[in-house]
CSV table of C-alpha atoms in Angstrom, one decimal:
chain,number,residue,atom,x,y,z
A,1,UNK,CA,53.8,94.6,94.3
A,2,UNK,CA,51.9,91.8,92.9
A,3,UNK,CA,53.7,88.7,93.9
A,4,UNK,CA,56.9,89.6,91.8
A,5,UNK,CA,60.1,89.0,93.3
A,6,UNK,CA,61.8,92.7,92.5
A,7,UNK,CA,65.1,92.9,90.1
A,8,UNK,CA,68.1,94.4,91.6
A,9,UNK,CA,70.0,96.7,89.3
A,10,UNK,CA,73.2,96.0,91.7
A,11,UNK,CA,74.6,93.1,93.1
A,12,UNK,CA,72.6,91.8,96.7
A,13,UNK,CA,75.5,90.6,98.9
A,14,UNK,CA,76.0,92.9,101.6
A,15,UNK,CA,79.3,93.2,102.6
A,16,UNK,CA,79.3,96.3,105.3
A,17,UNK,CA,77.4,95.4,108.4
A,18,UNK,CA,74.6,97.5,109.6
A,19,UNK,CA,75.1,98.6,113.2
A,20,UNK,CA,77.7,101.1,112.0
A,21,UNK,CA,78.1,104.8,113.9
A,22,UNK,CA,77.9,106.9,110.1
A,23,UNK,CA,75.3,109.1,110.4
A,24,UNK,CA,71.8,108.8,109.7
A,25,UNK,CA,72.1,109.7,105.7
A,26,UNK,CA,75.6,109.1,105.4
A,27,UNK,CA,76.8,109.5,101.7
A,28,UNK,CA,80.2,108.3,102.9
A,29,UNK,CA,78.6,105.1,104.3
A,30,UNK,CA,76.8,104.6,101.1
A,31,UNK,CA,79.7,105.0,98.6
A,32,UNK,CA,81.6,102.2,100.6
A,33,UNK,CA,78.6,99.9,100.6
A,34,UNK,CA,78.2,100.1,97.4
A,35,UNK,CA,81.8,99.8,96.2
A,36,UNK,CA,82.0,96.9,98.2
A,37,UNK,CA,79.2,95.2,96.2
A,38,UNK,CA,81.3,95.6,93.2
A,39,UNK,CA,84.9,94.7,94.9
A,40,UNK,CA,83.5,91.2,96.2
A,41,UNK,CA,84.4,89.1,99.0
A,42,UNK,CA,88.0,88.3,97.9
A,43,UNK,CA,89.2,91.8,98.8
A,44,UNK,CA,91.7,93.2,101.8
A,45,UNK,CA,90.7,96.7,102.6
A,46,UNK,CA,93.3,99.5,103.9
A,47,UNK,CA,91.4,102.7,105.4
A,48,UNK,CA,93.3,105.6,106.3
A,49,UNK,CA,92.1,107.7,109.3
A,50,UNK,CA,88.6,109.6,108.5
A,51,UNK,CA,84.9,109.2,109.1
A,52,UNK,CA,84.7,105.6,107.9
A,53,UNK,CA,87.4,104.2,110.0
A,54,UNK,CA,86.2,105.8,113.1
A,55,UNK,CA,82.5,104.8,112.5
A,56,UNK,CA,83.2,101.4,111.4
A,57,UNK,CA,85.5,100.2,113.8
A,58,UNK,CA,84.4,101.3,117.4
A,59,UNK,CA,86.8,98.9,119.1
A,60,UNK,CA,86.0,96.0,119.8
A,61,UNK,CA,83.5,95.9,117.0
A,62,UNK,CA,83.7,96.1,113.2
A,63,UNK,CA,81.3,96.7,110.2
A,64,UNK,CA,83.5,95.1,107.6
A,65,UNK,CA,82.9,91.5,106.3
A,66,UNK,CA,86.4,91.6,104.8
A,67,UNK,CA,89.9,91.7,105.8
A,68,UNK,CA,90.3,95.4,106.9
A,69,UNK,CA,93.5,97.3,108.1
A,70,UNK,CA,93.8,100.9,109.4
A,71,UNK,CA,97.2,102.0,110.3
A,72,UNK,CA,97.1,106.1,110.1
A,73,UNK,CA,96.0,109.5,108.5
A,74,UNK,CA,99.0,109.7,105.9
A,75,UNK,CA,99.7,106.1,104.7
A,76,UNK,CA,96.6,103.7,103.3
A,77,UNK,CA,98.1,103.7,100.0
A,78,UNK,CA,101.8,102.7,101.5
A,79,UNK,CA,100.2,99.9,103.1
A,80,UNK,CA,98.2,98.4,100.4
A,81,UNK,CA,101.1,98.8,98.5
A,82,UNK,CA,103.0,96.3,101.1
A,83,UNK,CA,99.9,94.2,101.2
A,84,UNK,CA,99.9,93.8,97.4
A,85,UNK,CA,103.5,92.8,97.1
A,86,UNK,CA,103.0,90.2,100.1
A,87,UNK,CA,100.2,88.4,97.9
A,88,UNK,CA,102.4,88.9,94.9
A,89,UNK,CA,104.8,86.9,96.9
A,90,UNK,CA,102.5,84.4,98.3
A,91,UNK,CA,101.1,84.1,95.0
A,92,UNK,CA,97.9,84.9,95.6
A,93,UNK,CA,97.4,87.7,93.2
A,94,UNK,CA,93.5,86.8,93.2
A,95,UNK,CA,92.5,88.9,96.1
A,96,UNK,CA,92.0,92.3,95.1
A,97,UNK,CA,93.3,95.2,97.3
A,98,UNK,CA,91.6,98.2,97.8
A,99,UNK,CA,91.9,101.6,99.9
A,100,UNK,CA,89.0,103.6,100.9
A,101,UNK,CA,90.0,107.0,102.4
A,102,UNK,CA,88.3,110.5,102.6
A,103,UNK,CA,89.5,113.6,100.7
A,104,UNK,CA,92.0,114.6,103.9
A,105,UNK,CA,93.2,111.2,103.5
A,106,UNK,CA,93.6,111.5,99.9
A,107,UNK,CA,94.5,115.1,98.8
A,108,UNK,CA,96.2,116.3,102.1
A,109,UNK,CA,97.5,113.9,104.4
A,110,UNK,CA,97.8,110.8,102.3
A,111,UNK,CA,98.9,112.7,99.2
A,112,UNK,CA,102.7,111.6,99.1
A,113,UNK,CA,102.0,108.1,99.8
A,114,UNK,CA,99.2,107.7,97.2
A,115,UNK,CA,101.6,109.3,94.8
A,116,UNK,CA,104.2,106.9,95.5
A,117,UNK,CA,101.8,103.7,95.1
A,118,UNK,CA,100.3,105.3,91.8
A,119,UNK,CA,104.6,106.1,90.6
A,120,UNK,CA,105.5,102.2,91.3
A,121,UNK,CA,102.4,101.1,89.6
A,122,UNK,CA,100.8,98.8,92.2
A,123,UNK,CA,97.9,96.7,91.7
A,124,UNK,CA,95.8,98.9,94.0
A,125,UNK,CA,92.1,99.9,93.5
A,126,UNK,CA,92.4,103.3,95.5
A,127,UNK,CA,88.6,104.7,96.3
A,128,UNK,CA,88.4,108.6,97.6
A,129,UNK,CA,85.2,109.2,99.5
A,130,UNK,CA,84.8,112.9,99.1
A,131,UNK,CA,82.7,114.7,101.4
A,132,UNK,CA,84.7,118.2,101.0
A,133,UNK,CA,86.1,118.5,104.6
A,134,UNK,CA,87.4,116.9,107.6
A,135,UNK,CA,83.7,116.0,108.6
A,136,UNK,CA,84.7,113.7,111.8
A,137,UNK,CA,86.8,116.3,113.5
A,138,UNK,CA,84.3,118.9,113.2
A,139,UNK,CA,84.3,120.0,109.6
A,140,UNK,CA,87.4,121.5,108.9
A,141,UNK,CA,88.6,123.0,105.4
A,142,UNK,CA,90.7,120.2,103.1
A,143,UNK,CA,92.3,120.6,100.0
A,144,UNK,CA,89.2,119.3,98.7
A,145,UNK,CA,86.9,122.0,99.8
A,146,UNK,CA,85.0,123.9,97.3
A,147,UNK,CA,85.2,127.6,96.6
A,148,UNK,CA,83.2,129.4,98.8
A,149,UNK,CA,82.1,126.9,101.4
A,150,UNK,CA,81.9,127.6,104.6
A,151,UNK,CA,83.3,125.4,107.1
A,152,UNK,CA,84.6,125.7,110.7
A,153,UNK,CA,88.1,126.9,109.7
A,154,UNK,CA,86.5,128.9,106.6
A,155,UNK,CA,84.0,130.8,108.2
A,156,UNK,CA,82.1,133.2,105.9
A,157,UNK,CA,82.3,136.5,107.1
A,158,UNK,CA,82.8,140.0,105.6
A,159,UNK,CA,86.0,139.2,104.6
A,160,UNK,CA,86.4,135.8,104.2
A,161,UNK,CA,83.7,134.5,102.0
A,162,UNK,CA,84.3,130.7,103.3
A,163,UNK,CA,86.7,128.4,101.3
A,164,UNK,CA,89.1,131.0,98.8
A,165,UNK,CA,91.2,128.2,97.5
A,166,UNK,CA,90.1,126.3,94.3
A,167,UNK,CA,89.0,122.5,94.9
A,168,UNK,CA,92.5,120.2,94.4
A,169,UNK,CA,91.7,118.6,90.8
A,170,UNK,CA,92.8,115.3,92.2
A,171,UNK,CA,91.6,112.6,89.6
A,172,UNK,CA,93.6,114.9,86.9
A,173,UNK,CA,96.5,114.8,89.2
A,174,UNK,CA,96.3,110.9,89.1
A,175,UNK,CA,95.9,111.0,85.3
A,176,UNK,CA,99.0,113.0,85.1
A,177,UNK,CA,100.9,110.0,87.1
A,178,UNK,CA,100.1,107.6,84.2
A,179,UNK,CA,97.5,106.0,86.3
A,180,UNK,CA,95.6,103.7,83.6
A,181,UNK,CA,92.4,104.0,84.9
A,182,UNK,CA,90.9,107.2,86.6
A,183,UNK,CA,87.1,107.8,87.3
A,184,UNK,CA,84.9,110.2,88.9
A,185,UNK,CA,81.3,109.1,90.4
A,186,UNK,CA,78.9,110.0,92.9
A,187,UNK,CA,77.1,108.0,95.2
A,188,UNK,CA,73.8,109.4,93.4
A,189,UNK,CA,74.6,107.2,90.4
A,190,UNK,CA,75.1,103.9,92.0
A,191,UNK,CA,75.4,101.7,89.0
A,192,UNK,CA,77.7,103.9,87.5
A,193,UNK,CA,79.7,103.7,90.3
A,194,UNK,CA,79.6,100.2,90.5
A,195,UNK,CA,80.9,99.8,86.7
A,196,UNK,CA,83.6,102.2,87.5
A,197,UNK,CA,84.6,100.0,90.5
A,198,UNK,CA,84.4,96.9,88.5
A,199,UNK,CA,86.6,98.3,85.9
A,200,UNK,CA,89.2,99.3,88.2
A,201,UNK,CA,89.2,96.0,89.8
A,202,UNK,CA,89.8,94.5,86.1
A,203,UNK,CA,92.9,97.2,85.6
A,204,UNK,CA,96.4,95.7,85.6
A,205,UNK,CA,98.2,98.5,87.9
A,206,UNK,CA,96.7,101.3,89.8
A,207,UNK,CA,93.1,102.5,89.3
A,208,UNK,CA,91.7,105.7,91.2
A,209,UNK,CA,88.0,106.7,91.7
A,210,UNK,CA,86.6,110.1,93.2
A,211,UNK,CA,83.4,109.9,94.6
A,212,UNK,CA,81.5,112.6,95.7
A,213,UNK,CA,79.6,111.8,98.9
A,214,UNK,CA,77.4,114.6,100.0
A,215,UNK,CA,77.5,114.7,104.1
A,216,UNK,CA,74.3,116.1,105.9
A,217,UNK,CA,75.7,117.8,109.0
A,218,UNK,CA,78.9,119.1,107.3
A,219,UNK,CA,76.9,120.5,104.2
A,220,UNK,CA,73.8,121.5,106.1
A,221,UNK,CA,70.8,119.9,104.5
A,222,UNK,CA,68.2,117.1,106.0
A,223,UNK,CA,69.7,113.5,105.9
A,224,UNK,CA,66.5,112.6,103.8
A,225,UNK,CA,68.2,114.6,100.9
A,226,UNK,CA,72.0,113.3,100.7
A,227,UNK,CA,70.9,111.4,97.0
A,228,UNK,CA,69.0,114.9,95.8
A,229,UNK,CA,71.9,116.7,96.5
A,230,UNK,CA,74.2,114.5,94.8
A,231,UNK,CA,71.7,114.2,92.1
A,232,UNK,CA,72.1,118.1,91.9
A,233,UNK,CA,75.9,118.4,91.8
A,234,UNK,CA,75.7,116.2,88.7
A,235,UNK,CA,72.9,117.8,86.9
A,236,UNK,CA,74.3,121.4,87.7
A,237,UNK,CA,77.8,120.2,86.9
A,238,UNK,CA,79.3,121.1,90.1
A,239,UNK,CA,80.7,117.3,89.8
A,240,UNK,CA,81.1,115.7,86.5
A,241,UNK,CA,81.2,111.9,85.8
A,242,UNK,CA,83.7,110.8,83.6
A,243,UNK,CA,86.6,108.2,83.3
A,244,UNK,CA,90.1,108.4,81.6
A,245,UNK,CA,91.0,105.1,80.8
A,246,UNK,CA,94.6,104.6,79.4
A,247,UNK,CA,94.7,108.4,79.0
A,248,UNK,CA,91.6,108.4,77.2
A,249,UNK,CA,88.9,110.7,78.4
A,250,UNK,CA,85.3,110.2,78.2
A,251,UNK,CA,82.6,111.7,80.2
A,252,UNK,CA,79.7,108.7,81.3
A,253,UNK,CA,77.1,110.9,82.0
A,254,UNK,CA,75.9,114.2,80.5
A,255,UNK,CA,72.8,116.1,81.9
A,256,UNK,CA,70.0,116.8,79.2
A,257,UNK,CA,70.1,120.1,80.2
A,258,UNK,CA,72.5,121.6,82.7
A,259,UNK,CA,70.7,123.5,86.0
A,260,UNK,CA,71.8,126.4,87.3
A,261,UNK,CA,74.6,126.1,90.0
A,262,UNK,CA,72.3,127.7,92.4
A,263,UNK,CA,69.8,125.1,92.7
A,264,UNK,CA,72.8,123.3,94.1
A,265,UNK,CA,74.4,125.8,96.4
A,266,UNK,CA,70.8,127.0,97.8
A,267,UNK,CA,70.1,123.9,99.2
A,268,UNK,CA,73.0,123.8,101.7
A,269,UNK,CA,73.9,125.6,104.9
A,270,UNK,CA,77.6,125.9,103.6
A,271,UNK,CA,76.7,128.3,100.9
A,272,UNK,CA,73.7,130.5,102.6
A,273,UNK,CA,76.0,133.3,102.4
A,274,UNK,CA,76.7,133.6,99.4
A,275,UNK,CA,75.5,137.0,97.5
A,276,UNK,CA,74.3,137.1,93.9
A,277,UNK,CA,77.5,138.0,92.2
A,278,UNK,CA,79.1,134.7,93.9
A,279,UNK,CA,76.9,132.5,92.4
A,280,UNK,CA,77.5,134.5,89.0
A,281,UNK,CA,81.2,133.7,89.6
A,282,UNK,CA,80.5,130.1,90.4
A,283,UNK,CA,78.5,129.8,87.5
A,284,UNK,CA,80.9,131.3,85.6
A,285,UNK,CA,83.7,128.6,87.1
A,286,UNK,CA,81.7,125.6,86.5
A,287,UNK,CA,81.0,126.7,82.8
A,288,UNK,CA,84.6,127.0,82.0
A,289,UNK,CA,85.2,123.6,83.1
A,290,UNK,CA,82.4,122.2,81.5
A,291,UNK,CA,83.9,123.7,78.0
A,292,UNK,CA,87.2,122.0,79.3
A,293,UNK,CA,85.7,118.7,79.6
A,294,UNK,CA,83.9,119.1,76.1
A,295,UNK,CA,86.6,120.0,74.5
A,296,UNK,CA,88.8,116.9,75.7
A,297,UNK,CA,85.5,114.8,74.7
A,298,UNK,CA,85.7,116.2,71.7
A,299,UNK,CA,89.5,115.5,70.9
A,300,UNK,CA,89.0,111.8,71.5
B,1,UNK,CA,85.6,99.9,129.9
B,2,UNK,CA,89.0,99.6,132.2
B,3,UNK,CA,88.0,95.9,132.7
B,4,UNK,CA,87.8,95.4,128.2
B,5,UNK,CA,91.0,93.0,127.2
B,6,UNK,CA,93.0,94.5,124.1
B,7,UNK,CA,94.5,92.0,121.4
B,8,UNK,CA,97.5,92.8,120.2
B,9,UNK,CA,97.2,95.3,117.0
B,10,UNK,CA,94.0,95.8,118.2
B,11,UNK,CA,92.9,93.0,115.9
B,12,UNK,CA,89.0,92.6,115.9
B,13,UNK,CA,88.2,88.8,115.2
B,14,UNK,CA,84.8,88.9,114.5
B,15,UNK,CA,83.6,90.5,111.0
B,16,UNK,CA,80.3,92.1,110.9
B,17,UNK,CA,80.2,92.8,114.6
B,18,UNK,CA,78.6,96.2,114.7
B,19,UNK,CA,75.6,94.1,114.5
B,20,UNK,CA,75.6,94.3,118.4
B,21,UNK,CA,75.0,97.8,118.0
B,22,UNK,CA,71.1,98.2,116.9
B,23,UNK,CA,71.4,101.6,115.3
B,24,UNK,CA,67.2,101.6,115.1
B,25,UNK,CA,67.3,103.5,118.7
B,26,UNK,CA,68.6,106.4,116.8
B,27,UNK,CA,65.2,106.8,115.0
B,28,UNK,CA,62.8,109.7,115.1
B,29,UNK,CA,60.9,108.8,112.1
B,30,UNK,CA,60.1,105.5,110.7
B,31,UNK,CA,59.8,104.4,107.1
B,32,UNK,CA,56.4,102.6,106.3
B,33,UNK,CA,56.3,100.8,102.7
B,34,UNK,CA,52.9,100.3,101.2
B,35,UNK,CA,53.9,96.6,99.7
B,36,UNK,CA,50.5,97.5,97.2
B,37,UNK,CA,52.2,100.6,95.6
B,38,UNK,CA,55.4,99.6,95.4
B,39,UNK,CA,56.7,99.0,91.7
B,40,UNK,CA,60.1,97.2,92.7
B,41,UNK,CA,62.4,99.4,91.2
B,42,UNK,CA,65.0,98.7,94.1
B,43,UNK,CA,65.9,102.5,94.7
B,44,UNK,CA,65.0,102.2,98.4
B,45,UNK,CA,67.6,99.1,98.6
B,46,UNK,CA,70.3,100.8,96.2
B,47,UNK,CA,70.3,104.1,98.6
B,48,UNK,CA,70.2,103.0,101.8
B,49,UNK,CA,73.5,103.9,103.7
B,50,UNK,CA,72.8,101.1,106.3
B,51,UNK,CA,71.8,98.4,104.2
B,52,UNK,CA,68.4,98.2,105.6
B,53,UNK,CA,66.3,97.6,102.7
B,54,UNK,CA,66.5,94.1,101.8
B,55,UNK,CA,64.9,92.4,98.8
B,56,UNK,CA,61.7,90.2,100.1
B,57,UNK,CA,59.8,87.2,98.0
B,58,UNK,CA,57.2,90.2,97.6
B,59,UNK,CA,58.6,94.1,97.7
B,60,UNK,CA,61.1,94.9,100.1
B,61,UNK,CA,61.3,94.6,104.0
B,62,UNK,CA,63.1,97.2,106.3
B,63,UNK,CA,64.9,96.2,109.0
B,64,UNK,CA,63.7,98.4,111.9
B,65,UNK,CA,66.6,97.2,114.2
B,66,UNK,CA,69.1,99.0,112.5
B,67,UNK,CA,67.3,101.9,110.3
B,68,UNK,CA,68.5,105.2,111.6
B,69,UNK,CA,65.4,107.2,109.9
B,70,UNK,CA,67.5,108.9,107.6
B,71,UNK,CA,64.5,109.0,105.1
B,72,UNK,CA,66.1,108.6,102.1
B,73,UNK,CA,64.3,105.8,101.2
B,74,UNK,CA,61.0,107.7,101.1
B,75,UNK,CA,62.8,110.7,99.4
B,76,UNK,CA,63.7,108.5,96.2
B,77,UNK,CA,60.8,106.2,95.7
B,78,UNK,CA,59.1,107.3,92.4
B,79,UNK,CA,55.6,106.2,93.6
B,80,UNK,CA,55.7,107.3,97.4
B,81,UNK,CA,55.5,104.0,98.6
B,82,UNK,CA,56.9,104.6,101.5
B,83,UNK,CA,55.8,106.9,104.2
B,84,UNK,CA,58.2,108.7,107.4
B,85,UNK,CA,55.6,108.1,110.3
B,86,UNK,CA,56.7,109.9,113.6
B,87,UNK,CA,57.8,106.5,116.0
B,88,UNK,CA,55.4,107.7,118.8
B,89,UNK,CA,52.7,107.8,116.5
B,90,UNK,CA,53.2,103.8,115.7
B,91,UNK,CA,51.2,101.5,117.4
């Protein structure tokens, strides 16, 4: 570069310190770093048990530059609800309350606390960093593990072909709670993610953002490929970027031409066992989902 | 470890204190930026999970104290301005 100061497309301030223990190339750590840029310093964060809790706070150290609380696996949303009410009582409603919770802490173990938080209408930004299994305990399947993914509890063999259940559609469940702002995002599209977190922050009432976060050791790819894998998830339609504002659905990114799902699947060890028929089946599921989302977009 | 004093509620009073842990020790490959090739798109800065690529007066600086050597920055660079070099081969 010739003497020009680079222009930054995202805020410069870092609120997640280096030295944290997330694996090299961690998609979830990248997610937290990016989201904090949008949330800003005037934020209190609650995190449930999970990769991010374990890697950012090895006692007596913390990577967080904002006030941060961990209580248990199941109750991040309940703790955040309490923090929000306390701030209200103190007349400090300028402070943003945010949750970072993994897919296990959101779609499985923390589900009822989150459902309660949404139903009571607390003014909290809830961010689910979804790496599609219980990664910090050694890749056990969660309700967010996609069909056919091999994990240590859904190994691929002659009978079991990896995960045999569909991925729980958590964003839709949050829409059905009447949550005023729901969005999906991926770390491969940081400006889209940051814009959504900013919107969530401005929302009066609960907001839910579900972020796909590729995981090098859990998904089985090289640590340098995290962003590329995220891009492939979005470009194949395996992961769709959208937002639902007051019930109104909108695609926020449409791939110019949807790539075959095989391009995403063949890059990851967790899908290496798939036969051509099984890949075709996944392609059909993705096509059907895409059609359904196109229909929602047209109905707008 | 047995002599460590625990705070009530395991409260940690020093924000950003993981900085004491220099994760640069994890690194096998070192990202080396060729500033002449850099076009300033900031993709390396955006995508570093450890916040180790910092905007500088001219181009970017990589913080080798903490860089784990994941290689994302080299992979996302549109002009191949970052090369991953084996640490043993560095001077």
